[in-house]
XYZ file of C-alpha atoms in Angstrom:
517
model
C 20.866 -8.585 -29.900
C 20.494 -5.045 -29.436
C 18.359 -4.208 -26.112
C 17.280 -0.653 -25.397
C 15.970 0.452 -21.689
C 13.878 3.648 -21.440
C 14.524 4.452 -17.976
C 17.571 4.387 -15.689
C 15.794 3.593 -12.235
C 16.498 0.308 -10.187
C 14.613 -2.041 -12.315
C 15.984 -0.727 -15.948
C 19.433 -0.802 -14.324
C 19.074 -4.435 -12.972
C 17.375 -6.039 -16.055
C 19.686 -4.065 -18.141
C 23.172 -5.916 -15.999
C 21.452 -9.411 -16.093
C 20.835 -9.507 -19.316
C 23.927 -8.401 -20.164
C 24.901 -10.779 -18.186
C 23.263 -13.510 -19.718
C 23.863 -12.320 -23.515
C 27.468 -10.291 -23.501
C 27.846 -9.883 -27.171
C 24.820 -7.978 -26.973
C 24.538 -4.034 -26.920
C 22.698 -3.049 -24.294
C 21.729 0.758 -23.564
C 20.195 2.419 -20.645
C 18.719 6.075 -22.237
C 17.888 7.969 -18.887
C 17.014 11.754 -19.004
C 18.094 12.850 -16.180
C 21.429 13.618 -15.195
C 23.273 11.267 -12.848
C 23.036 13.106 -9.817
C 19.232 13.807 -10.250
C 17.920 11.646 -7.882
C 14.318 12.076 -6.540
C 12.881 10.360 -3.407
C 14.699 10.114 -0.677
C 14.843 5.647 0.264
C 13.623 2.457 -0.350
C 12.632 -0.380 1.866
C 12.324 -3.816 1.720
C 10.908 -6.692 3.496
C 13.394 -9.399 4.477
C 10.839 -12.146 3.298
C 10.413 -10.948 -0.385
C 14.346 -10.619 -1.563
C 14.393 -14.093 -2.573
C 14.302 -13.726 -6.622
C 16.250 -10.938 -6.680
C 19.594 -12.040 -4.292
C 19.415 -15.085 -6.661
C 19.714 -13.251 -9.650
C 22.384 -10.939 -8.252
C 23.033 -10.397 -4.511
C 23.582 -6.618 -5.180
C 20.376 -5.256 -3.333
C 21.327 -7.460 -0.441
C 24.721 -6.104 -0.427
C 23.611 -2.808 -0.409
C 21.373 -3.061 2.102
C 23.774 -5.095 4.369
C 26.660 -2.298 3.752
C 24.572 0.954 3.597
C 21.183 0.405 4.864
C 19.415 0.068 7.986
C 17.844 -2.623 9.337
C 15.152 -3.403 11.662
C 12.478 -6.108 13.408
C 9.773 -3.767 15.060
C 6.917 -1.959 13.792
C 5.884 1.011 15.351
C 2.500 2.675 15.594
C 2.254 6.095 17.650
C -1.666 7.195 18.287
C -3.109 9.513 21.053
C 0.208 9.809 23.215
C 1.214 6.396 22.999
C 3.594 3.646 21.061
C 2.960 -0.157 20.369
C 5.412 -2.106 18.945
C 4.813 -5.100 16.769
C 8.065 -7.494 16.476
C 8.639 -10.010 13.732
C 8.634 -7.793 10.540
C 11.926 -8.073 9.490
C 12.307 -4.632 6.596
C 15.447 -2.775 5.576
C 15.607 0.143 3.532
C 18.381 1.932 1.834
C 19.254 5.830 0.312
C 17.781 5.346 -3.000
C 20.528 6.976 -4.480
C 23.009 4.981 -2.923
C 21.010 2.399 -4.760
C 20.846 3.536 -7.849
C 24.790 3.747 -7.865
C 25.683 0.709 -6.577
C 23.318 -0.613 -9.715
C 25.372 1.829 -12.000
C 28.532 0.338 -11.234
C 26.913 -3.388 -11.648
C 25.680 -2.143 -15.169
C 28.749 -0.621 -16.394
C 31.019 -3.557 -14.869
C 28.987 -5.965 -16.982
C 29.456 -3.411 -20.145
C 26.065 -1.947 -20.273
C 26.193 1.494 -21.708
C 23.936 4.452 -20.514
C 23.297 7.729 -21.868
C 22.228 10.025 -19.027
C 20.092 13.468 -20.334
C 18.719 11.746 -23.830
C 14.921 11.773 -23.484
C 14.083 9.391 -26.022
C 10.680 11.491 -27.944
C 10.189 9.458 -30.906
C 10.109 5.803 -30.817
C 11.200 5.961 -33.922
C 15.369 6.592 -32.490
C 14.594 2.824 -31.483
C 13.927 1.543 -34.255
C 17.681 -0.465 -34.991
C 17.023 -1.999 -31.200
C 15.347 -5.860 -31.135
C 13.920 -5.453 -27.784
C 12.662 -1.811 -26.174
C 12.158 -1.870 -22.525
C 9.727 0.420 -21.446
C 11.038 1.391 -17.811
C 10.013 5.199 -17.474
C 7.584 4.963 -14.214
C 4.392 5.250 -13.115
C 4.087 8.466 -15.679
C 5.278 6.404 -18.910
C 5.473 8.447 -21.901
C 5.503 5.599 -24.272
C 2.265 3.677 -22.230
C 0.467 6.744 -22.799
C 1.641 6.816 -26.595
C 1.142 3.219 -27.118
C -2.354 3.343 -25.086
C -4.422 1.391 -27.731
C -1.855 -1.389 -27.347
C -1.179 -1.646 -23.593
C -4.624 -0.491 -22.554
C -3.572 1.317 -19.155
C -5.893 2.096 -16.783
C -5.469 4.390 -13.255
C -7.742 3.969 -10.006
C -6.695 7.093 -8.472
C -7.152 7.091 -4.737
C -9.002 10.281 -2.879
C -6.582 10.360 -0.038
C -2.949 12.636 0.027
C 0.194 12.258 -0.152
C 3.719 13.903 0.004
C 7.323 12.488 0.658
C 9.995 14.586 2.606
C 12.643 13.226 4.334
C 13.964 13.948 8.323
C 17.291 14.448 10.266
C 15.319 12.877 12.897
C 16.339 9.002 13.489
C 13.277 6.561 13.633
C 14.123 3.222 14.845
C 12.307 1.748 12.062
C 9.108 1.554 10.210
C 6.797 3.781 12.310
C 3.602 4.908 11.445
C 2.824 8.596 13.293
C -0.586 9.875 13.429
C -1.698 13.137 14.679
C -5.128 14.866 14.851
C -4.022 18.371 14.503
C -6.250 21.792 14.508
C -7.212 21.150 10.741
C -7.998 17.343 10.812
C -5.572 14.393 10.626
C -2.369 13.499 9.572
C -0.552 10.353 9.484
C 3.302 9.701 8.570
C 4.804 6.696 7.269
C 8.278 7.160 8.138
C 11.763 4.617 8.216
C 15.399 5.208 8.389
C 17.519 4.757 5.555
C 20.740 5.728 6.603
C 22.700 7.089 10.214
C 21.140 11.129 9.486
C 18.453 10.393 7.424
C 14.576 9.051 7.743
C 12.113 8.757 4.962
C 8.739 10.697 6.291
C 5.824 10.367 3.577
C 2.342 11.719 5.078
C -0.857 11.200 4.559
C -4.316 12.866 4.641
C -7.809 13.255 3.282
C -8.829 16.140 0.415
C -10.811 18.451 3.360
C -7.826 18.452 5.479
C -5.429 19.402 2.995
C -7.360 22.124 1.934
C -8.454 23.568 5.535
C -4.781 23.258 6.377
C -3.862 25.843 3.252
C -1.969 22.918 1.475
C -3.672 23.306 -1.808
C -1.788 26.627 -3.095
C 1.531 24.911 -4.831
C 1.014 25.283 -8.149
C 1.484 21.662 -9.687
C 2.780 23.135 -13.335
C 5.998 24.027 -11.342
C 9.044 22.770 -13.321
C 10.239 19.408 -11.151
C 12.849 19.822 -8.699
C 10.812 22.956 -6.466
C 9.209 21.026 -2.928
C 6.261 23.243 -1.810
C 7.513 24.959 1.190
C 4.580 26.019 2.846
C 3.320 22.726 3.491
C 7.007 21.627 5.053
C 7.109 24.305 6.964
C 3.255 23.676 8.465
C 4.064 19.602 9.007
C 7.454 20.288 10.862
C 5.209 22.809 13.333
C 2.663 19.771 13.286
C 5.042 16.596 13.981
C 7.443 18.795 16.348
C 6.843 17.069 19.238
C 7.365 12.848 17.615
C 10.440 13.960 15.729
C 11.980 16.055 18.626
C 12.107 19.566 16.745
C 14.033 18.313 13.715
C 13.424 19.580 10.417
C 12.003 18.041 7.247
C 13.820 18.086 3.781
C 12.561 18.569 0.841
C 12.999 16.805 -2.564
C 10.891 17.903 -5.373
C 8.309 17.188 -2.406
C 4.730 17.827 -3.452
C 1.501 16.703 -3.022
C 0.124 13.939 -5.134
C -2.870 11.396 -4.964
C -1.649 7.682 -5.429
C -3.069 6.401 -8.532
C -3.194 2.051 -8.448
C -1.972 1.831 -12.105
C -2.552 -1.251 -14.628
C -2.313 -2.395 -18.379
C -4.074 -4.738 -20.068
C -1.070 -5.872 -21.755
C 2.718 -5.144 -21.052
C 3.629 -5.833 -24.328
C 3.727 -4.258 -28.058
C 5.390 -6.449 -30.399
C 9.038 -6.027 -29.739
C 7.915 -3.431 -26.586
C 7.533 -4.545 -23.330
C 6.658 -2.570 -19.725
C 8.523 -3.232 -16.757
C 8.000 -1.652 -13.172
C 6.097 1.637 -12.282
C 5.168 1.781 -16.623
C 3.544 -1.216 -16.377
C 1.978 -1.424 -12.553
C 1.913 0.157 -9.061
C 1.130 -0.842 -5.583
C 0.162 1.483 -2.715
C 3.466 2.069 -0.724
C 1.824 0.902 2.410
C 2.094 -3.044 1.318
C 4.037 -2.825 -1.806
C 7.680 -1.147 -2.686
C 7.701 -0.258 -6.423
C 11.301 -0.862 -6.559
C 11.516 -4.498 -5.076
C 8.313 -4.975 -7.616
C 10.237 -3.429 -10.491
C 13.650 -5.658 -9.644
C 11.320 -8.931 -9.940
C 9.987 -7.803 -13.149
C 13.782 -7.621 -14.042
C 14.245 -10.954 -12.848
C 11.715 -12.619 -14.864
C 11.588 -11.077 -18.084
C 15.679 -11.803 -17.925
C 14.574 -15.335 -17.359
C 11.621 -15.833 -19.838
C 14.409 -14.455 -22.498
C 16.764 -17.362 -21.500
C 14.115 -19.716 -21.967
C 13.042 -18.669 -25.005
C 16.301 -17.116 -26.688
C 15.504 -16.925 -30.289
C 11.724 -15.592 -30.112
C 11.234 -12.010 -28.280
C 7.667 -12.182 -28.477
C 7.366 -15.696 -27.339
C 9.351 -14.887 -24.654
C 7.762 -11.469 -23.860
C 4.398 -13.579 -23.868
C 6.098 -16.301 -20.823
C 7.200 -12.996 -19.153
C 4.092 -11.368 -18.631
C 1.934 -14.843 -18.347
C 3.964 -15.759 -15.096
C 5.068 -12.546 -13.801
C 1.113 -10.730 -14.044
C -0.506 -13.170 -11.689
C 2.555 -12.525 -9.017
C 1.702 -8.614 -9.092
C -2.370 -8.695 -9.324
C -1.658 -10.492 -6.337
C 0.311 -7.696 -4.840
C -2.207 -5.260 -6.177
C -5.114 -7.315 -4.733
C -3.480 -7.489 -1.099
C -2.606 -3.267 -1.030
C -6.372 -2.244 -2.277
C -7.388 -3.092 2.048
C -4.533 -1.240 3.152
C -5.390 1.416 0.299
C -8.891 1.755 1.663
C -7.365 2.175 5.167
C -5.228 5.030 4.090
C -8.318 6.899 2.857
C -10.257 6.206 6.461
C -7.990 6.602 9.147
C -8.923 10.119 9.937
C -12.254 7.928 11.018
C -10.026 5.333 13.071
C -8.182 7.630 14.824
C -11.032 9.574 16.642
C -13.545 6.207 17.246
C -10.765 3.928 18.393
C -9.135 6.010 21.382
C -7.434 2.636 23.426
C -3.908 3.041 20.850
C -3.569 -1.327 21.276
C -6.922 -1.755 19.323
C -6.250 1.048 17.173
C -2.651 -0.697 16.412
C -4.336 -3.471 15.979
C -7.193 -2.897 13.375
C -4.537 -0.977 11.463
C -2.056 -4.053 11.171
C -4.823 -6.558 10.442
C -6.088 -4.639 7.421
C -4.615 -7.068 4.956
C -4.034 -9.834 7.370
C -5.371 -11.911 10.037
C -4.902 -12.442 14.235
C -3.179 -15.616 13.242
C -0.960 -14.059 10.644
C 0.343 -11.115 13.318
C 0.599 -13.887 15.994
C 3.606 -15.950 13.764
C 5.194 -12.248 13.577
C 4.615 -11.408 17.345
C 2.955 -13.649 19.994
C 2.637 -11.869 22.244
C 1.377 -9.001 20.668
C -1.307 -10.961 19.914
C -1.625 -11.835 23.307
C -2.312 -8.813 24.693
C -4.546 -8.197 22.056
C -6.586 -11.225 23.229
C -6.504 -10.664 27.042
C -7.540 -7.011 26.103
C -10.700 -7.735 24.979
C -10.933 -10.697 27.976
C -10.618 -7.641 30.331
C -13.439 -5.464 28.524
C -16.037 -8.473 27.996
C -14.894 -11.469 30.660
C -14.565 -14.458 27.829
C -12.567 -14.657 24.441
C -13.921 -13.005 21.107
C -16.062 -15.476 19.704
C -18.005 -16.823 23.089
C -18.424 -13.517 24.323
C -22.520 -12.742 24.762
C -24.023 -10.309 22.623
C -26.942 -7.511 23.267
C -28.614 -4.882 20.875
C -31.866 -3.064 22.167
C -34.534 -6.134 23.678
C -31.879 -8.727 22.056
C -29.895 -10.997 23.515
C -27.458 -14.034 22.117
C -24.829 -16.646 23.957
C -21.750 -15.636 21.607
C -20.488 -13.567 18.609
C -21.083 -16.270 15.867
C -24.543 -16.492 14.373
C -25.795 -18.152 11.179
C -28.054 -16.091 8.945
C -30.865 -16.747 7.361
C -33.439 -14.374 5.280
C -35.557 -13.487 7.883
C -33.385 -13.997 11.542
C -29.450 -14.393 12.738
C -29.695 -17.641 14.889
C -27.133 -18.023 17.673
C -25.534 -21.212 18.723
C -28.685 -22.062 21.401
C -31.099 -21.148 18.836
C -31.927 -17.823 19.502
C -32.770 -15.204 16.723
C -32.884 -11.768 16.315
C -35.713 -11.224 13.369
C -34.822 -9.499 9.996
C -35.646 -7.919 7.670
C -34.710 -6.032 4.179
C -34.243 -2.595 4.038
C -37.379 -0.600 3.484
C -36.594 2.807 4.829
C -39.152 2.957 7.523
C -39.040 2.658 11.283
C -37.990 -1.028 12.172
C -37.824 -2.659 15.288
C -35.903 -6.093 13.501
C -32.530 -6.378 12.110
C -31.834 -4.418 8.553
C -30.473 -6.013 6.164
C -27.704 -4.300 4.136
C -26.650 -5.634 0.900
C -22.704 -4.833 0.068
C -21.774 -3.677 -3.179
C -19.759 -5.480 -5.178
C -17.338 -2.356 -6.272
C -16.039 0.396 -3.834
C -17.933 3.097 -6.514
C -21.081 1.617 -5.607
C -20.491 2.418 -1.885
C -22.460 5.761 -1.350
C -26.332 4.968 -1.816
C -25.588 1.762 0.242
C -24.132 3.604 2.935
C -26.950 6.075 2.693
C -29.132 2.687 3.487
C -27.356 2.490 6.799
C -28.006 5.781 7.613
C -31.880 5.676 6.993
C -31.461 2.230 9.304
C -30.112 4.387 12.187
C -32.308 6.991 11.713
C -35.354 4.334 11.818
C -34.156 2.912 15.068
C -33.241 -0.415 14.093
C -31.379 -2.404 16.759
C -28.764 -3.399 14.577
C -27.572 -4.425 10.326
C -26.584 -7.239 9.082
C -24.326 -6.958 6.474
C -23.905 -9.389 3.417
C -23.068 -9.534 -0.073
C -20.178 -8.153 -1.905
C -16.745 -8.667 -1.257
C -15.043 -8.599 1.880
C -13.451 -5.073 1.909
C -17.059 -3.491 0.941
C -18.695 -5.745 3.651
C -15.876 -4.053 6.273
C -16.742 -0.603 5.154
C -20.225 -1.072 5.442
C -20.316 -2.522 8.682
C -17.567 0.166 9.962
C -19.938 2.872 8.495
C -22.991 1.491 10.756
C -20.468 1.232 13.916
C -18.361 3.996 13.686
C -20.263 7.151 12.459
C -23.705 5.370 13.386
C -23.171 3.683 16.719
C -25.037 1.015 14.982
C -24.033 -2.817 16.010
C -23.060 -4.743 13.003
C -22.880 -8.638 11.646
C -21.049 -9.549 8.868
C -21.707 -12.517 7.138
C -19.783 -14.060 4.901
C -16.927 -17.329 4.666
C -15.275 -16.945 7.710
C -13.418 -19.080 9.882
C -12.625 -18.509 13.071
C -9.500 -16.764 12.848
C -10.857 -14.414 10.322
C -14.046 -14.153 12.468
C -12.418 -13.305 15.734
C -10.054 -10.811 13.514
C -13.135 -8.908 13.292
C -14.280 -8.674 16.688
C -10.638 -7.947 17.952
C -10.457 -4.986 15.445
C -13.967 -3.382 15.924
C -14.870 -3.999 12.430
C -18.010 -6.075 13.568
C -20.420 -7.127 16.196
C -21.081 -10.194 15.154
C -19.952 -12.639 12.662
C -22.085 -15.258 10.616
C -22.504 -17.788 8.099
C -25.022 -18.185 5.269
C -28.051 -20.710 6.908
């Protein structure tokens, strides 16, 4: 069999070595076109819970990690002056390079051959090949060629984004936000070796352009990091990482596009990686996602040695389900990304702040198996604010009173655990002295005329919204847009249990929590 990989990152590298592996009278060819020294990015991390599939298939990653990589347990989040900690994580990360060339010497050991500077233009050079893997990133050439047969599609995000690296040494994943003279900034930033940090930021369109950052051109040939903005985010993180300078590496500014195909496959074609799907970098590392996608299509060609397309089919069949799942769990953290300028100035005590940001894909319970006592003080923070635990803890809005935070709603009232109600109604634009009800959307698109509904609400003078409907991210933003830009108490109700409901209250996402009556 003669096997052809379009792409000479981590997961072309890896699937090319296993099946090599697995098949060694086959000819197997990595076509990369850049040289082998053009390396961009700076590292890659990993969390110690998802290398499972890929140390069994070859412990290289692990070994790489172990020898060359740093390690750590912590999660750091640095807000208004101060630092909380979060144990239990367990993430490594590595140079990517350093990567990259301990997956060379695996490829070349097992006899793979790669041609480094050969941009493959025509599909056509490929045509003596049985099996073309399509490996060339989140910009694929050949998706975008082939688009009537994979279908791709991009949900581009409205937040910023730029990668540098540091001299500065974090002790791990830390998470660095600062509200600077032009609006705010956040860094997501991890070591990867003794004298080197990754340090990606963040930040919303308005900032980026007040700030100046809009004047790279984005024609310029790759390789060129826009210097300007460097040179103004080393003047704005000076003081959290202690005066030391950021490095560039084709560093530019970029909006994160979630990408997705509705098939990975063309014939004798298949995607792998970046070409065929991406995950925010806040939940998801491309690279570990690319690596399992090496894994399995390696094993659905085992399985099924003597049919490509059968076993191209068994590839993406088990491995799609694996990364919608992925996808599903970064679009909350995605959403986050593009709202923390808002969290940052309404949640000014750094612990709930900390807090709401770690529980955006996950719940109390969750973070408490990481870090009890984290948790912990999260609890006997709010016991200190409101004198009982999240869910008994009494509830007023305007001439409205109830016992605790769960309620069970009906069409025209929200009944509390004695009986009590607080009347409501449906949203009617006029002055109200009941409840509003506010209907979620059921896509993040339909967001804006809804929102507008909670702004008539406050305007109106209603005591508080109820918020159902839709899924549960849109019933979060809804609910955050009535408490944090309107001052506006907030139920959600929805399927909640008690964990998930008390998640809520502990993060500021909601007032109260219900149940359909």
């Amino acid at each position: 069999m003669r096997v052809a990989c379009i792409g000479g990152g981590p997961g072309g590298l890896f699937f090319a070595t296993l099946i090599k592996r697995d098949r060694p009278e086959s000819e197997v060819v990595v076509f990369e076109r850049n040289r082998p020294d053009d390396t961009f990015g700076f590292g890659v991390v990993f969390s110690d819970a998802t290398l499972g599939a890929i140390d069994a298939a070859d412990p290289v990653l692990s070994e790489a990690l172990e020898e060359h990589g740093r390690h750590w347990d912590e999660i750091e989040v640095r807000v208004h002056g101060a630092q909380e900690r979060v144990g239990g994580m367990g993430m490594a990360a590595v140079v990517r390079k350093t990567l990259l060339n301990l997956l060379r010497e695996r490829a070349r050991a097992e006899g793979v051959a790669m041609r480094f500077q050969h941009e493959i233009s025509d599909p056509d050079e490929l045509d003596g090949f049985d099996l073309v893997v399509a490996c060339d990133g989140a910009n694929s050439r050949f998706r975008r060629m082939f688009a009537g047969d994979f279908g791709p599609t991009a949900d581009v995000a409205t937040a910023k984004f730029i990668w540098f690296g540091t001299t500065y040494q974090f002790d791990g994943l830390t998470f660095v936000h600062e509200d600077g003279p032009h609006g705010v900034f956040a860094a997501h930033a991890y070591p990867i070796s003794d004298s080197l940090s990754t340090f990606i930021v963040e930040t919303d369109a308005s900032s980026w352009a007040a700030a100046g950052l809009d004047a790279f051109d984005p024609a310029t040939p790759p390789g060129a990091s826009d210097e300007r903005t460097r040179a103004y985010l080393e003047k704005l993180f000076h003081d959290q990482i202690d005066g030391h300078a950021l490095v560039g590496n084709n560093s530019r500014w970029a909006n994160f596009a979630t990408r997705r195909a509705r098939s990975w496959r063309r014939g004798t074609w298949v995607l792998l990686g970046d070409a065929a799907h991406t995950a925010h970098f806040s939940v998801g590392s491309g690279t570990k996602m690319a690596m399992e996608d090496a894994v399995a299509l390696a094993g659905a060609l085992a399985e099924v040695p003597h049919d490509i397309p059968g076993a191209l089919e068994l590839y993406e069949r088990r491995r799609r389900p694996q990364v919608e799942k992925i996808q599903n769990s970064a679009r909350p953290s995605l959403s986050w990304w593009e709202h923390f300028g808002r969290y940052v100035r309404s949640f000014d005590d750094p612990l709930q702040f900390a807090f709401h940001f770690l529980t955006r894909s996950i719940p109390r319970a969750k973070l408490a198996l990481r870090d009890q006592q984290y948790a912990d003080r999260v609890d006997a923070w709010w016991r200190e604010r409101h004198g009982a635990a999240p869910l008994d803890t009494p509830f007023r809005a305007g001439p409205f009173r109830l016992p605790s935070r769960r309620v069970t709603a009906t069409g025209p009232a929200l009944i509390g655990d004695d009986g009590t109600e607080i009347p409501m109604e449906s949203f009617i634009g006029g002055p109200s002295s009941s409840g509003v009800w506010i209907d979620a959307p059921a896509t993040e698109a339909d967001l804006p005329p809804v929102l507008g509904q909670v702004r008539d609400s406050a305007k109106a003078g209603a005591p508080l919204v109820g918020v159902r409907g839709g899924t549960p991210l849109t019933r979060v933003l809804v609910a955050e847009e009535a408490r944090l830009a309107h001052g506006l108490p907030a139920a959600i109700v929805g399927r909640y249990d008690d964990d998930a409901a008390a998640t809520l209250l502990l993060s500021g996402r909601a007032d109260l929590v219900g149940a359909a009556g």
